[in-house]
mmCIF file of C-alpha atoms and ligand atoms in Angstrom:
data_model
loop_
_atom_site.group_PDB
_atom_site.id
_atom_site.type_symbol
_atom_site.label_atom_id
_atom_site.label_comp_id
_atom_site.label_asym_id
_atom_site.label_seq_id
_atom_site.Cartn_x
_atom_site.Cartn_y
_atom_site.Cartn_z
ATOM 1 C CA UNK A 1 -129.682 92.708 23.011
ATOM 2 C CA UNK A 2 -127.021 92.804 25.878
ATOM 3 C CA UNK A 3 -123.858 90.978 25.185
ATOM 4 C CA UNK A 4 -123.564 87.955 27.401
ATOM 5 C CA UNK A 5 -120.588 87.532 30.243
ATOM 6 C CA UNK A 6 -119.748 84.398 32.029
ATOM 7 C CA UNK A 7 -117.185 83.598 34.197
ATOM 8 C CA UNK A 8 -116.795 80.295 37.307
ATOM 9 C CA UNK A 9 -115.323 80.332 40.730
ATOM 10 C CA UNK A 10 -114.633 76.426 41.759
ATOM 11 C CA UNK A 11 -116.281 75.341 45.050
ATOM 12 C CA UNK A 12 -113.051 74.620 46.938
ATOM 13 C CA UNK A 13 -111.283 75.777 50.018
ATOM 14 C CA UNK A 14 -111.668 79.304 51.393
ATOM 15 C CA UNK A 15 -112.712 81.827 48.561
ATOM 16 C CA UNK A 16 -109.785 84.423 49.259
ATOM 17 C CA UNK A 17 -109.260 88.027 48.594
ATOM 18 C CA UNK A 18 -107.643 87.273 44.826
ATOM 19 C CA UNK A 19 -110.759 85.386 43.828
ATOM 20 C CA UNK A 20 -112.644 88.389 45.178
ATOM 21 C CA UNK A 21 -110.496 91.206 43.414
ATOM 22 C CA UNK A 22 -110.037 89.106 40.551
ATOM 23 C CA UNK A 23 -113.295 88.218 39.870
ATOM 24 C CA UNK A 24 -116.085 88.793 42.154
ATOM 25 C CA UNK A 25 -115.682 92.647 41.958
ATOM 26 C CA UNK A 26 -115.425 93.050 38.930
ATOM 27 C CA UNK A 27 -118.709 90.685 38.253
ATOM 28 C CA UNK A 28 -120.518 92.899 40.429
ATOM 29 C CA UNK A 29 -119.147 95.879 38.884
ATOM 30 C CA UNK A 30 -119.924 94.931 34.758
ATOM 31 C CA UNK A 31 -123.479 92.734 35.687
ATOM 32 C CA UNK A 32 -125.863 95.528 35.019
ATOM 33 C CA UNK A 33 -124.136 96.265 31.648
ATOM 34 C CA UNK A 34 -124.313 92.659 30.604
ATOM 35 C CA UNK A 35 -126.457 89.570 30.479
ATOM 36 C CA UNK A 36 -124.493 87.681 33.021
ATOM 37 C CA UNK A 37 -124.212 83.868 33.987
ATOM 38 C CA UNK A 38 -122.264 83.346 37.398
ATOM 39 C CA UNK A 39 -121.207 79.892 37.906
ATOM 40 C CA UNK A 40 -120.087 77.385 40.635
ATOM 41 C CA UNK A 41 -118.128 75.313 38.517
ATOM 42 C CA UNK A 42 -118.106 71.812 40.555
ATOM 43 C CA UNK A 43 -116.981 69.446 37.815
ATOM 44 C CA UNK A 44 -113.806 71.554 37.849
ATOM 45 C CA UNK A 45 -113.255 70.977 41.321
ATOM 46 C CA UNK A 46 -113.539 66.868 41.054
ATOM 47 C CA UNK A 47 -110.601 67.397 38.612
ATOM 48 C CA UNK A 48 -108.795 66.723 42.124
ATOM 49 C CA UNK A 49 -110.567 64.051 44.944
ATOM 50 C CA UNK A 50 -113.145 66.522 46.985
ATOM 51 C CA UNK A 51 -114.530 65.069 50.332
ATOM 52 C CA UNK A 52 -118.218 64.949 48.435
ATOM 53 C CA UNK A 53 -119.841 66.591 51.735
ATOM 54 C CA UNK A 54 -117.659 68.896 51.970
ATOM 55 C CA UNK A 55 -117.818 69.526 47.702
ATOM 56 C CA UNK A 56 -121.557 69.611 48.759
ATOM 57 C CA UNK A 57 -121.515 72.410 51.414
ATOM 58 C CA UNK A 58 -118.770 74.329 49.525
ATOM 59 C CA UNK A 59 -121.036 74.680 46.237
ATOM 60 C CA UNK A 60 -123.690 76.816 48.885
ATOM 61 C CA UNK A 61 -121.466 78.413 50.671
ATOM 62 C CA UNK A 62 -119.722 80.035 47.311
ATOM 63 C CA UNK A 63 -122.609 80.853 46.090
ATOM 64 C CA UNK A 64 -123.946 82.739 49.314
ATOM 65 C CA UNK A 65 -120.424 84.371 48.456
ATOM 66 C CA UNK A 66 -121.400 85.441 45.209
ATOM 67 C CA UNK A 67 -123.935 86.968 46.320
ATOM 68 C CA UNK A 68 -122.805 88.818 49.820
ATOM 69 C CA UNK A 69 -120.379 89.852 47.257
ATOM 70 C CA UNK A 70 -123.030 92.037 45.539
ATOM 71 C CA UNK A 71 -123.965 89.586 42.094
ATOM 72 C CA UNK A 72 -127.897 90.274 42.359
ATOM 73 C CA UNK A 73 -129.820 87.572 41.261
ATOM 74 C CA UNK A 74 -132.783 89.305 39.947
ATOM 75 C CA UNK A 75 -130.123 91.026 37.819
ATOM 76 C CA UNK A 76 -128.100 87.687 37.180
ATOM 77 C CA UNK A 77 -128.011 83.936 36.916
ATOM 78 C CA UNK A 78 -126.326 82.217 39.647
ATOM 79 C CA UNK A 79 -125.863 78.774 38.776
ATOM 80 C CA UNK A 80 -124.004 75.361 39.308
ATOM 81 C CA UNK A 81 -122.233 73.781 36.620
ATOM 82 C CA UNK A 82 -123.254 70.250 37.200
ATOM 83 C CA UNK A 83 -127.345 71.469 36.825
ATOM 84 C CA UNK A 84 -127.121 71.828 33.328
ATOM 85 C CA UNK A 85 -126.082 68.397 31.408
ATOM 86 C CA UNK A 86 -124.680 70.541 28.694
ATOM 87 C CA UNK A 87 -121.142 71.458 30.522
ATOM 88 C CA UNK A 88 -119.779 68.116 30.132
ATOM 89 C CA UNK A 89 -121.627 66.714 26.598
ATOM 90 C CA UNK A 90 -120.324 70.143 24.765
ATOM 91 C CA UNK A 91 -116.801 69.175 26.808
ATOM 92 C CA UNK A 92 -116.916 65.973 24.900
ATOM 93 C CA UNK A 93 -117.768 67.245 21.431
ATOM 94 C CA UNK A 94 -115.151 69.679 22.018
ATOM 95 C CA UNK A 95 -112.700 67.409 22.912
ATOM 96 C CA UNK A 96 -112.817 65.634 19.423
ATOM 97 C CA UNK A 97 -111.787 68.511 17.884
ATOM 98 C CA UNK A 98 -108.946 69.804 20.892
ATOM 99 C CA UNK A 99 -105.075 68.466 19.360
ATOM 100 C CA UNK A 100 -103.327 66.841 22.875
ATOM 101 C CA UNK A 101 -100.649 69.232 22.248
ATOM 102 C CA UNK A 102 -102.637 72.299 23.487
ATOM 103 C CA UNK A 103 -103.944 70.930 26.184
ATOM 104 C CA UNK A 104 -100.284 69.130 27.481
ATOM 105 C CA UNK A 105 -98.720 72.799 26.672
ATOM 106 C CA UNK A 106 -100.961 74.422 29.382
ATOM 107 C CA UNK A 107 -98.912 76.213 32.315
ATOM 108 C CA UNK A 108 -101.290 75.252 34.934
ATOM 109 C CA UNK A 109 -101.394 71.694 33.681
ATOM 110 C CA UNK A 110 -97.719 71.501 33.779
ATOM 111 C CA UNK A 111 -97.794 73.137 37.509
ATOM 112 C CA UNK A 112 -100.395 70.741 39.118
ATOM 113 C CA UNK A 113 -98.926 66.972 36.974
ATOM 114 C CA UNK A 114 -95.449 68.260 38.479
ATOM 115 C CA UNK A 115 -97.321 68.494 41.688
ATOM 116 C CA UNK A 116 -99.231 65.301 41.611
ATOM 117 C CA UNK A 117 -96.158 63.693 40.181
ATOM 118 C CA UNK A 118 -94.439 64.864 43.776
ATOM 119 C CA UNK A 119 -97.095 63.064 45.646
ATOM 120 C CA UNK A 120 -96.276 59.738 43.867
ATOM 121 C CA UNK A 121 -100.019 60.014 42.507
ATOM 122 C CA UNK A 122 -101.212 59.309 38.922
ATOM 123 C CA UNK A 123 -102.149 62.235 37.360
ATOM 124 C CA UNK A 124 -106.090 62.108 36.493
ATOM 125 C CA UNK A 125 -107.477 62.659 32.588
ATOM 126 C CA UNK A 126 -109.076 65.609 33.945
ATOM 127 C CA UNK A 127 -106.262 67.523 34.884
ATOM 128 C CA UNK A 128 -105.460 67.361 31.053
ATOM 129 C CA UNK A 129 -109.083 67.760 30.335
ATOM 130 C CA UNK A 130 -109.409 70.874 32.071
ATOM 131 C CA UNK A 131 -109.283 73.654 30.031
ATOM 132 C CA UNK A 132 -111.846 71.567 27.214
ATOM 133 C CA UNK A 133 -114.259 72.000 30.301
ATOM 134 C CA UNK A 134 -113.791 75.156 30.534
ATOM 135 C CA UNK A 135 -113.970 75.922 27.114
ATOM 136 C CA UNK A 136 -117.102 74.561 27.198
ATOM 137 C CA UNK A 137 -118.591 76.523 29.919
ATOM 138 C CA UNK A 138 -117.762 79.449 27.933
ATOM 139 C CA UNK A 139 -119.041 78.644 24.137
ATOM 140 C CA UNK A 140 -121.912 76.657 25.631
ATOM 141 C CA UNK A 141 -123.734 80.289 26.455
ATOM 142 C CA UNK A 142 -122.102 82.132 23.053
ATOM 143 C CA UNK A 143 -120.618 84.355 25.853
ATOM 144 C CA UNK A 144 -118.806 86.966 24.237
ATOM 145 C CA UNK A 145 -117.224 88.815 27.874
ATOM 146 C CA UNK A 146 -115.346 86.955 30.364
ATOM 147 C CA UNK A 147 -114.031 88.507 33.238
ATOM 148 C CA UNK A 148 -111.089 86.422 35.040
ATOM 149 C CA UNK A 149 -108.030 86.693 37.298
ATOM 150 C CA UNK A 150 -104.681 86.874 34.569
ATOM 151 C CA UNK A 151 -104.130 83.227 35.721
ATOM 152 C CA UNK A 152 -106.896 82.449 33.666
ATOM 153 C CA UNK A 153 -105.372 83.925 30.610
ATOM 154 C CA UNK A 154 -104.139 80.703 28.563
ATOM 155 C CA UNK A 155 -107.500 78.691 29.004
ATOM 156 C CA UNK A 156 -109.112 81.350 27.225
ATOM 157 C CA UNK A 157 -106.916 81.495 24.447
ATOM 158 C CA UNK A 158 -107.023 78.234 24.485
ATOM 159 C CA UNK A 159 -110.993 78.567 24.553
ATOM 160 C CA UNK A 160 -110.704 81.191 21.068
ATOM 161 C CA UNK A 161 -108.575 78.682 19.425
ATOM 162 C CA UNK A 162 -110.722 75.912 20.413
ATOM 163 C CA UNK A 163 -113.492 77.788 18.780
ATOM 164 C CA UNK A 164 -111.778 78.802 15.728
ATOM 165 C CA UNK A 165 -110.796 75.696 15.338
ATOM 166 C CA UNK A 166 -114.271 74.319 15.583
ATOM 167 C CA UNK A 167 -115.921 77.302 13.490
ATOM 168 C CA UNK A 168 -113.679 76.073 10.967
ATOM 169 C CA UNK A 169 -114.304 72.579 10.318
ATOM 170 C CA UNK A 170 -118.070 72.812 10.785
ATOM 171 C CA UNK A 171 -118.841 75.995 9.848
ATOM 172 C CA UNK A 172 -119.940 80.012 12.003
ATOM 173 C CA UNK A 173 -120.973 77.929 15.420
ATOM 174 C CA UNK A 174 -119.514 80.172 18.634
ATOM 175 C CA UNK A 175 -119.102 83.763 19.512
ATOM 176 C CA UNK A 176 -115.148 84.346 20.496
ATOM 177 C CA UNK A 177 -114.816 85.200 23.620
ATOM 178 C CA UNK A 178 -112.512 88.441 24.842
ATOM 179 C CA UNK A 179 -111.081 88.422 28.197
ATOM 180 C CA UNK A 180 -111.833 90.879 30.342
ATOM 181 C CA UNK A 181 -109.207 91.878 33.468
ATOM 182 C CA UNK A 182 -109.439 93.524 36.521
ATOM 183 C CA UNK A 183 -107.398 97.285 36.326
ATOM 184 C CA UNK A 184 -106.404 96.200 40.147
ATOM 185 C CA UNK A 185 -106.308 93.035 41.109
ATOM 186 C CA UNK A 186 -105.516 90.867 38.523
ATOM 187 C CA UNK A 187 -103.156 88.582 40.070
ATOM 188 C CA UNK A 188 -103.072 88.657 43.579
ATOM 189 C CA UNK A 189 -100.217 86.547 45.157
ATOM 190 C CA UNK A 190 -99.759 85.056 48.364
ATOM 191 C CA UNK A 191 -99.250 86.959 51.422
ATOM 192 C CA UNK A 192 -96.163 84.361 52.764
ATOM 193 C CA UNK A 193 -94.602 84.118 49.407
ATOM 194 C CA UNK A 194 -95.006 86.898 47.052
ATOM 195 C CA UNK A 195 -93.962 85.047 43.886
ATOM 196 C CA UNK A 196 -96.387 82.541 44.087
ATOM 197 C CA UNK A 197 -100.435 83.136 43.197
ATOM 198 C CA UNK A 198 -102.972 83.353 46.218
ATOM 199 C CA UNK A 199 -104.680 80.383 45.507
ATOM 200 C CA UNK A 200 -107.103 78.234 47.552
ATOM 201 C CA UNK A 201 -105.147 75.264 47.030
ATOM 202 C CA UNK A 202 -101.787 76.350 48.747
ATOM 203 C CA UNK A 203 -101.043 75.516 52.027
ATOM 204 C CA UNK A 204 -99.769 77.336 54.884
ATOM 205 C CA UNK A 205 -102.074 79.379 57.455
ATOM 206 C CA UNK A 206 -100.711 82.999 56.268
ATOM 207 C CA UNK A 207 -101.241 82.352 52.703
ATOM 208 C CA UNK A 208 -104.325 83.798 51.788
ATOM 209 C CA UNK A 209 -106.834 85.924 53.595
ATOM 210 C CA UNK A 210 -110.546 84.092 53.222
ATOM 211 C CA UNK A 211 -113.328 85.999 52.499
ATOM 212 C CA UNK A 212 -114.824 85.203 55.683
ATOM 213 C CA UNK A 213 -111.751 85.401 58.107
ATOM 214 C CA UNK A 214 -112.677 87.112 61.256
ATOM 215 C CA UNK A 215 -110.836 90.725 61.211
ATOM 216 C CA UNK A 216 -108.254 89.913 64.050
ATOM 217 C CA UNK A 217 -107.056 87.176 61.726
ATOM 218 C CA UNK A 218 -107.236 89.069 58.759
ATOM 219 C CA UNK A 219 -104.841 91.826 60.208
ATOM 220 C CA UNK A 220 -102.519 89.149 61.965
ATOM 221 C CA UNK A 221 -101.988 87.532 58.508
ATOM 222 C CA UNK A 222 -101.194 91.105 56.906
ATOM 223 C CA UNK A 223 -98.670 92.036 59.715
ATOM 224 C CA UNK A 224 -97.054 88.852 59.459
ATOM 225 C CA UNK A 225 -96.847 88.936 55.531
ATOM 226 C CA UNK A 226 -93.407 88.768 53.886
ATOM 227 C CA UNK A 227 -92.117 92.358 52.653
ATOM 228 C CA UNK A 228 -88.004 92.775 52.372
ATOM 229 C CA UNK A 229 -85.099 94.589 54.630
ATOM 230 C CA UNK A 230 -86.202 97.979 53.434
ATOM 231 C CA UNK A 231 -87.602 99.683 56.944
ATOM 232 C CA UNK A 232 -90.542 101.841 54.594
ATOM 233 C CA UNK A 233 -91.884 101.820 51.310
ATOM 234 C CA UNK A 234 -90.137 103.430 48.821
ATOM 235 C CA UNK A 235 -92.225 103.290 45.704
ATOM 236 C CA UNK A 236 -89.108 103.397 43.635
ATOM 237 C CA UNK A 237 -87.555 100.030 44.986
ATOM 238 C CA UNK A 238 -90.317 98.246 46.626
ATOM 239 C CA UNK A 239 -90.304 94.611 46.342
ATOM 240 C CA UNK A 240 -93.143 92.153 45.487
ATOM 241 C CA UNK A 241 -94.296 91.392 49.144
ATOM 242 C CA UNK A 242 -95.191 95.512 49.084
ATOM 243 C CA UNK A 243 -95.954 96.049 46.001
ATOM 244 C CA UNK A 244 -98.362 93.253 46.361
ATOM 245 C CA UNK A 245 -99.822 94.666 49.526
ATOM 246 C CA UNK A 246 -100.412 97.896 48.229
ATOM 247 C CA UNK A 247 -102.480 96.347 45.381
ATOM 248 C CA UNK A 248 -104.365 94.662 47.614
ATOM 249 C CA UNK A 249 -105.138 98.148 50.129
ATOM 250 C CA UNK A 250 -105.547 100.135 46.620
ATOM 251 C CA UNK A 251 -108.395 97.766 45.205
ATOM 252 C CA UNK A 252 -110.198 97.905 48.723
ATOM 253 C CA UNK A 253 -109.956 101.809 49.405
ATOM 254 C CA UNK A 254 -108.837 104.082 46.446
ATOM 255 C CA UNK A 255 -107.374 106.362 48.933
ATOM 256 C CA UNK A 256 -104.871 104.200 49.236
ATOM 257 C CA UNK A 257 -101.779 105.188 46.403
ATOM 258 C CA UNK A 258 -98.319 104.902 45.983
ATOM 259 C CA UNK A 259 -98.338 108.332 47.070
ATOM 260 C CA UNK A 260 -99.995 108.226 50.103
ATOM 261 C CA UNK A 261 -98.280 105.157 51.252
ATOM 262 C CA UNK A 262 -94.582 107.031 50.400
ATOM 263 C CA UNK A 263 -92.179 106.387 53.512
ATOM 264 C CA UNK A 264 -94.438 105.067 56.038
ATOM 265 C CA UNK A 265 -92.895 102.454 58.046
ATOM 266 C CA UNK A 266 -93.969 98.753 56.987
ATOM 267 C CA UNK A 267 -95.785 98.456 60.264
ATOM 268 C CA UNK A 268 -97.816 101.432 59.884
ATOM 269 C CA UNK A 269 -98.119 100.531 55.838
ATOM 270 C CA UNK A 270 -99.367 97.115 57.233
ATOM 271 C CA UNK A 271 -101.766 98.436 59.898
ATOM 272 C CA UNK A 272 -103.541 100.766 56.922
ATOM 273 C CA UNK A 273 -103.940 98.181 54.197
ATOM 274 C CA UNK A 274 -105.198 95.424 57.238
ATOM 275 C CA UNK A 275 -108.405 98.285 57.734
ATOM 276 C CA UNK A 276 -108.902 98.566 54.508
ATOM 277 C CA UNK A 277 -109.393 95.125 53.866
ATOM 278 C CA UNK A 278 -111.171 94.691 57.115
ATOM 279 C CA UNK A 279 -113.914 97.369 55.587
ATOM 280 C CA UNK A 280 -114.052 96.224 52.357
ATOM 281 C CA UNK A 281 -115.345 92.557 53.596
ATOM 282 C CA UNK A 282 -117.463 93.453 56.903
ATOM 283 C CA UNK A 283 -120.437 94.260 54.837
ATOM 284 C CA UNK A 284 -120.020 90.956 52.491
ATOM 285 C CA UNK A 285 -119.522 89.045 55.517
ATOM 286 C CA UNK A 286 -122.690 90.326 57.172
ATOM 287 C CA UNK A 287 -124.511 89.457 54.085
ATOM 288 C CA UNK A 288 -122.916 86.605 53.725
ATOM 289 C CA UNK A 289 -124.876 85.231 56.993
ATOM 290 C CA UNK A 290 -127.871 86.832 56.255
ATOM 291 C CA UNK A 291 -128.141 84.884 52.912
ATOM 292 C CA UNK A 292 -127.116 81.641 54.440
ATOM 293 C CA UNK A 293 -129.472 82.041 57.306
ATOM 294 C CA UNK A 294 -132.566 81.465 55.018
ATOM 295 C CA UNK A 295 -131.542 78.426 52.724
ATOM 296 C CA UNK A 296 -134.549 78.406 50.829
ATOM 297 C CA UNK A 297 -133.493 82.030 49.330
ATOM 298 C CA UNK A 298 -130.465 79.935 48.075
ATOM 299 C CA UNK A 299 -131.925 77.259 47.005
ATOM 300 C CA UNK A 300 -134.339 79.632 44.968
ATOM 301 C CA UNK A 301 -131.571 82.155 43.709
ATOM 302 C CA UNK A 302 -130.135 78.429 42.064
ATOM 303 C CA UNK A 303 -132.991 77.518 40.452
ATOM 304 C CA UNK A 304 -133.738 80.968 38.522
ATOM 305 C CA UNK A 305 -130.694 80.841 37.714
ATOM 306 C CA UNK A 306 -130.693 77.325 36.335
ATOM 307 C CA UNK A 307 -133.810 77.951 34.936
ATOM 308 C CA UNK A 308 -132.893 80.830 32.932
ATOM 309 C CA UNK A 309 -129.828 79.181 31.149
ATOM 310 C CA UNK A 310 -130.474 75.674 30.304
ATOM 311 C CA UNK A 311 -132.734 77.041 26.828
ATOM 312 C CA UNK A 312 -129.412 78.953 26.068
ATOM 313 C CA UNK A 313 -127.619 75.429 26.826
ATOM 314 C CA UNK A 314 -130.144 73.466 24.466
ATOM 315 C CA UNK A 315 -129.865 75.863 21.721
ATOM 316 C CA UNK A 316 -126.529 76.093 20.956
ATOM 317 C CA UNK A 317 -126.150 72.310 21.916
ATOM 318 C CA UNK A 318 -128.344 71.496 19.031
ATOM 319 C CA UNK A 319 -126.624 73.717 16.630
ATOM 320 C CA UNK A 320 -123.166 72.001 17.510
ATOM 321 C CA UNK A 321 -124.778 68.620 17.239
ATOM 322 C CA UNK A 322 -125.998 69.391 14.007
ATOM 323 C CA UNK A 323 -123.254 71.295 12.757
ATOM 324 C CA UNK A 324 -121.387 68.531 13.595
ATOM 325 C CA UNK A 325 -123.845 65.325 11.726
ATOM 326 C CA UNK A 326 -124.440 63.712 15.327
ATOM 327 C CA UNK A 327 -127.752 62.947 16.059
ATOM 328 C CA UNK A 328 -130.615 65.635 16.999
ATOM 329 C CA UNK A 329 -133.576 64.152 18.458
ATOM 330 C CA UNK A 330 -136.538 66.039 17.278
HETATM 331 N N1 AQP B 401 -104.567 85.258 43.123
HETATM 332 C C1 AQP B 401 -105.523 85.662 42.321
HETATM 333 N N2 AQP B 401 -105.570 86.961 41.914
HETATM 334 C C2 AQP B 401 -106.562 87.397 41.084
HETATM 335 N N3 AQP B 401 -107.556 86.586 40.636
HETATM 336 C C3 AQP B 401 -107.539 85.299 41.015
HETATM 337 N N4 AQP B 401 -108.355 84.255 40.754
HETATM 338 C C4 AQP B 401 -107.906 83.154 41.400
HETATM 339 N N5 AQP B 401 -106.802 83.438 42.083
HETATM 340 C C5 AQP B 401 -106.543 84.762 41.869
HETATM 341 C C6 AQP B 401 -109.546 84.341 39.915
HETATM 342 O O1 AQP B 401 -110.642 83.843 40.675
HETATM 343 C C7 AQP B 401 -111.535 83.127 39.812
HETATM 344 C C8 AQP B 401 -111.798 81.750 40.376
HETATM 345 O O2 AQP B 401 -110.624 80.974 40.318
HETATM 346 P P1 AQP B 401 -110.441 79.544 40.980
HETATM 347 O O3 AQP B 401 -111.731 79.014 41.451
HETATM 348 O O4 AQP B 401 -109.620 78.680 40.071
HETATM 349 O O5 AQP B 401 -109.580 79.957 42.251
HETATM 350 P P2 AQP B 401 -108.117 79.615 42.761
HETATM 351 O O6 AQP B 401 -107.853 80.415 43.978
HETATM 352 O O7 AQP B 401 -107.141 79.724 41.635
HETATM 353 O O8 AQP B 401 -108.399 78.131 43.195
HETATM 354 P P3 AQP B 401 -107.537 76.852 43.294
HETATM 355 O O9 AQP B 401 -108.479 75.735 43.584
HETATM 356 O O10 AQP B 401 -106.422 77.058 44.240
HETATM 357 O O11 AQP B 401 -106.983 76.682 41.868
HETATM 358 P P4 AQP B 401 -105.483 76.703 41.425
HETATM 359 O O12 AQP B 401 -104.784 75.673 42.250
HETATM 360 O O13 AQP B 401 -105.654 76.327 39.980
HETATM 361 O O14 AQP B 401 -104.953 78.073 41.606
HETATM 362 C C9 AQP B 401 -110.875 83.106 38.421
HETATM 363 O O15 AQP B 401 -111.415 84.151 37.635
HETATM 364 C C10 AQP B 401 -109.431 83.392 38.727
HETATM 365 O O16 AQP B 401 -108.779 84.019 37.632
#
């Protein structure tokens, strides 16, 4: 039997090109090794207030994404989150067991409260409850791979020690999970501030490039992006504005090295990793309205998938329930 991989992209914003290098490539890559669950994980996103049309057209239009970005669903399960009950009723079981502590220690947590705080806005349960979500998406299929961006690091310790914890009191329940990172790519950060993580959330127009920006913006936003007073890259003393750039052009085109890149001018630098991008996404973007030309194809590609994993849902379901001493209905 094929070990089992799952990993979530929230339906929010623009999908960008971390969440593509971070995760989307390297689902695409791994999914004929594995048995792989891809998920649009919409009760993450409601963790902050979504517009619920727009929450409605984003869950399609990531998982058209998925797919442009080559998961194939006859090899995989594309799926939403909110189709199968068991997300949130393992999230519960699993909180009983979670001690506040981890949960209030969590980095990204910390970030967004501090952020909401800012705003003069309360700062929702799930914000805290996060991670216990998450958790659950994991542990609910026994996955035992998970392929994420390094900002997802934490929430799947967390996740292990969640399980252990879990596996402990009741008794053998979940597979542990192992993290599984990108070689390139692991932490993209944002094209106008290079210390910060490209994230959908962040504002400002020359942040992130979106999976389905047209080319001239894509290589306007690269031009523009923030290097440092050096006039050409010098491997040696590059900053993070370069450095990050040249992650970026070496996970599109692996003819792009610090090597090759030695001493050219930023312009020219800029100009090279802006066409590799540009090639990299042209054939996921032409896909990308191919698939969401024919909505029935999507609307089938989600059902399969949901289909195929709620029995895995069920099963483990009932063995935490009756590990546990709540109530099985025969
Ligand atoms: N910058 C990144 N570099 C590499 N991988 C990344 N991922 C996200 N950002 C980067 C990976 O993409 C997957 C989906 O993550 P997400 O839906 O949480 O995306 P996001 O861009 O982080 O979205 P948000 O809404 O803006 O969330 P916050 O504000 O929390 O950052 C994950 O595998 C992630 O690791």
């Amino acid at each position: 039997m094929k070990a089992r991989v799952f990993s979530g992209v929230q339906p929010t914003g623009q999908l960008h090109i971390g969440n593509y290098l971070g995760a989307l490539k390297s689902w695409a890559e791994i999914q004929s090794l594995y048995e792989s669950i891809f998920c649009i994980v919409d009760l993450h996103a409601v963790t902050l207030y979504q517009k619920p049309d727009e929450l409605k057209t984003k869950i399609r239009e990531t998982a058209a994404l998925f797919i442009a970005a080559g998961i194939d669903p006859d090899q995989s399960s594309v799926m939403v989150q909110s189709s199968i009950p068991g997300h949130s009723e393992l999230a519960w079981l699993l909180t009983c067991v979670t001690p506040l502590g981890w949960l209030q220690r969590m980095t990204q947590f910390k970030i967004k409260a501090d952020k909401q705080e800012a705003l003069r806005e309360s700062i929702g349960d799930g914000l805290l409850q996060y991670p216990v979500l998450m958790a659950a998406d994991i542990l609910l299929y026994q996955a035992s791979i998970v392929p994420v961006g390094d900002d997802q690091t934490q929430h799947l310790e967390l996740t292990r020690d969640i399980a252990q914890r879990f596996n402990g009191l009741y008794g053998e329940t979940f597979v542990m999970p192992a993290t599984q990172l990108p070689t390139v790519g692991a932490r993209i950060m944002g094209l106008d501030d290079p210390t910060q993580k490209m994230s959908k959330s962040a504002e400002g127009a020359g942040h992130a490039i979106g999976l389905l920006d047209d080319p001239k913006v894509i290589q306007k936003k690269i031009l523009r992006a923030t290097t440092d007073s050096q006039p050409a890259v010098d491997p040696a003393t590059m900053g993070p504005g370069v450095q990050n750039l040249l992650t970026i052009g070496e996970a599109c085109d692996a003819s792009i090295t610090k090597e090759s890149v030695a001493g050219m001018r930023y312009g020219d630098f800029k100009k090279r990793v802006a066409e590799a991008v540009i090639a990299r996404l042209e054939p996921i973007q032409r896909r990308y309205r191919e698939i969401t030309a024919d909505p029935l194809y999507l609307d089938e590609v989600l059902k399969r998938g949901h289909e195929h994993v709620l029995p895995i849902s069920e099963d483990t379901l009932r063995k935490v329930k009756d590990a546990m001493g709540v109530y099985v209905q025969s």
